[in-house]
Amino acid sequence: MEIVHVYTKKRNEFGRQCNFSDRPAELHVDILPDPSLASNFIERDPCDIPIQCTQEMSEHEVNTERFESDTRGINHVEGGWPKDVNPQEMEQTIRFRKKVEKDEHYFSTIMQLGSNMEHCIKQNNAINIYQEYFEEEEVVEESEEQPSAKTINVFRDPNEIKRTATCLSWHPDGSCKLAVAYSSLGFQNISPDMSYDSYIWDIENPNKPEMTLKPVSLLVCLEYNPKDSHILVGGSYNGQIAYWDTRKGSQPVEMSTIEHSHRDPVYKVIWLQSKTGTDTFSASTDGQVLWWDIRKMSEPTERLVLDPNKKGNLDNALGAISLELDYHFVPTKFMVGTEQGLVVSCNRKAKTPAEKIVCTYSGHHGPIYALQRNPFFPKNFLTVADWTARIWSEDIKESSIMWTKYHMAYLSDGCWSPVRPSVFFTVKMDGTLDVWDFLFKQNDPTLSLKVCDEALYSLRVQDNGRFLACGSQLGTATLLEISPGLCTLQRNEKALATAMFERETKREKILEARHREMRLKERSRSEQSKDEDTKEGDGEESVEELATRTEAEFYEIVEAELKKRAKEQEKKVRRD
Amino acid sequence: MAEVEETLKRIQTHKGVIGTIVVNAEGIPIRTTLDNSTTVQYTGLLHQLTMKARSTVRDIDPQNDLAFLRIRSKKHEIMVAPDKEYLLIVIQNPSE
């Protein structure tokens, strides 16, 4: 049953819609100003209203509860003695002790404790229960950290006109100082305002150099004497060699005479291992390698002209850019890297000048900016030139045994790591530093770091292998620290590196032998063909013929290409 | 009586034993082979440590009791054999 209530209401009683109508404005109230009221007020002029548009901040103070600490000590005094016994008196204490010892309980206790104790003592004496049993099996945790390098300090050239930092040398003891040679290697790029100074920096203080060296002309290279850490020798842009003693001040102690020096900038100067510790030799692009004794700088002690024809002809000579000594084995053999891309191996003690040049290694397209023997494997050396870095073996003269790919930027310097035989560093003209570990990866650098925006010109690793400094075009020397993974000798590294070098050397030897065979065959074949038909006189084309032939070929190719393009254009037009 | 002497002497003459101390419940050294100041130091400290060790063992399991306490340090080993009334302390240099 539904309960329904019907509710009715007339439609016109619901609620009428609102009908709006316009009405003119009506004034309801009008209050006129009353000037008499103004006397109740005083005018305020000026009105200061501060406005602030800042972040709202609040200040809170917190202080920890003071912790009071105190120092206490304990003094052990004999105690526990019963009241009737005076601990100071020997007789009384002895008497007490004797009394205790007579106790029955004491007897049984001691017997029992004694046997326990003896068991443990014997146990101790039998074996060392706490010895390390599994010491050998402790696997050295190879930290899987990414190789990295971070910049520690940056030393900028304090002069306004920036010069390139062309050479860096670490202080021999402790390596807390870095000597940087500044010069400008661009052709005729030296402005009269350019300062000639080079600096010695303390690596902790990048704000101000520790010492200034004032040469007569810009220094291109600078080396600390490994035997005497106060002496530095520098080669300058005008070809002179000078040496400084840091105890004696900024001026060079002695300079070589202009007539007997080099005629081109001295690119590299190295100290020799001699008894007196005063011998150096220098190399320059004028084609000479000169030996000097710094005590007598008026004349070089010896001279070698790098003439590939071994005639001592200075006009033919190759310009030398880098030098390397064979420290460990033979102190008389050294190598020179030249502008022309050849590495020349020389022997100082050869009897005739012709024999001084032993052999050459070719393979680079440009000047060899760095040349260094591997500190662990002196038979292998690294050269850095043009767009590649190459590793050579002394025995293989035709080509390098390992090389990097051709980079986009020119490589300007490189060196081996003094602690790891398979790691070397290179710097490029685009400001990047590459760390190569050829046991880990051969195609690419293990670590590539952009040090600065301008080109990097020089690089030097410290003897502990941890720090390295690189110098840039604007005179900024950056000090970097390498991650420990890259500067600790890994297990088996020496063995693996030896194996790799041997393998590559063998490969190159085989290739060399093959090439020689092929060449012999060619020669014998061309000789045969010469005998057979003497009509064809041109066994070898002359240079001009070769040139015209290549020119003709070139134009042919260009024309063919143009024709092809024209055809394609036609096709396109036809399609549309 | 003589056996006690013999036992203690035998303990003392074992290889590596540096010293032996017998302490009573009040911390008075009854027998010692070390000098007085060292003895006093050892007894004072080890007595407290033994009490603490014993109470620890008994807290964990009231039925249990401390049987022996060995402290091996870098230089030597201190062994304490506890009893209700006495402590026997031996300092030994273990065979390395």
Coordinates of C-alpha atoms in Angstrom, one line a residue, chain A residues 74 76-82 96-97 100-103 105-118 120-131, chain B residues 1 3-4 7-8 10-11 14-15 17 22 26-31 36 40-41 44-45 68 70 72 77 79-83 85-86 88-90 92 94-96:
Chain A
I74 CA 92.3 5.8 39.6
H76 CA 95.3 1.6 43.0
V77 CA 96.1 1.2 46.5
E78 CA 96.1 -2.0 48.3
G79 CA 92.9 -2.4 50.0
G80 CA 90.6 -5.0 51.3
W81 CA 92.8 -5.8 54.1
P82 CA 90.9 -6.6 57.2
F96 CA 97.8 -12.7 57.3
R97 CA 98.9 -14.4 54.1
V100 CA 95.1 -17.8 54.5
E101 CA 97.4 -20.3 53.0
K102 CA 96.8 -22.7 55.8
D103 CA 93.1 -22.7 55.0
H105 CA 89.5 -24.4 51.4
Y106 CA 92.4 -22.6 49.9
F107 CA 94.1 -25.8 49.3
S108 CA 91.4 -27.5 47.4
T109 CA 90.5 -24.4 45.4
I110 CA 94.0 -23.9 44.3
M111 CA 94.4 -27.5 43.2
Q112 CA 91.3 -27.3 41.1
L113 CA 92.0 -23.9 39.6
G114 CA 95.6 -25.0 39.0
S115 CA 94.6 -27.9 36.9
N116 CA 92.2 -25.8 34.8
M117 CA 94.9 -23.2 34.3
E118 CA 97.5 -25.7 33.3
C120 CA 94.9 -23.6 29.1
I121 CA 98.6 -22.8 29.4
K122 CA 99.5 -26.0 27.6
Q123 CA 96.9 -25.3 25.0
N124 CA 98.5 -21.9 24.4
N125 CA 101.9 -23.4 24.2
A126 CA 100.7 -26.1 21.8
I127 CA 99.3 -24.1 19.0
N128 CA 98.5 -20.5 18.3
I129 CA 94.8 -20.7 18.2
Y130 CA 94.4 -17.2 16.8
Q131 CA 96.7 -17.5 13.8
Chain B
M1 CA 100.5 -27.6 51.6
E3 CA 101.3 -29.8 46.8
V4 CA 100.0 -26.3 46.6
T7 CA 101.3 -26.8 41.7
L8 CA 102.0 -23.1 41.7
R10 CA 104.8 -25.9 38.1
I11 CA 102.5 -23.3 36.6
H14 CA 105.6 -23.5 32.1
K15 CA 106.8 -22.1 28.8
V17 CA 104.4 -17.8 31.8
V22 CA 96.4 -15.7 43.7
E26 CA 88.5 -9.2 49.0
G27 CA 91.1 -8.4 46.4
I28 CA 94.1 -9.1 48.6
P29 CA 96.9 -10.8 46.7
I30 CA 97.9 -14.0 48.6
R31 CA 100.6 -15.3 46.4
N36 CA 104.0 -5.3 44.3
V40 CA 98.1 -4.5 42.9
Q41 CA 97.1 -3.2 39.5
G44 CA 92.3 -4.5 41.3
L45 CA 91.4 -4.5 37.6
F68 CA 87.3 -19.4 32.9
R70 CA 90.9 -15.5 28.9
R72 CA 94.3 -12.2 24.7
E77 CA 97.3 -13.5 27.4
M79 CA 94.0 -16.1 32.1
V80 CA 91.8 -15.9 35.1
A81 CA 90.4 -19.0 36.8
P82 CA 87.6 -17.9 39.1
D83 CA 86.3 -19.5 42.2
E85 CA 86.5 -17.3 47.2
Y86 CA 89.7 -17.0 45.2
L88 CA 94.1 -17.6 40.1
I89 CA 95.6 -15.2 37.6
V90 CA 98.3 -16.2 35.1
Q92 CA 101.4 -15.9 29.6
P94 CA 101.5 -17.4 24.0
S95 CA 103.7 -19.2 21.5
E96 CA 103.8 -17.2 18.3

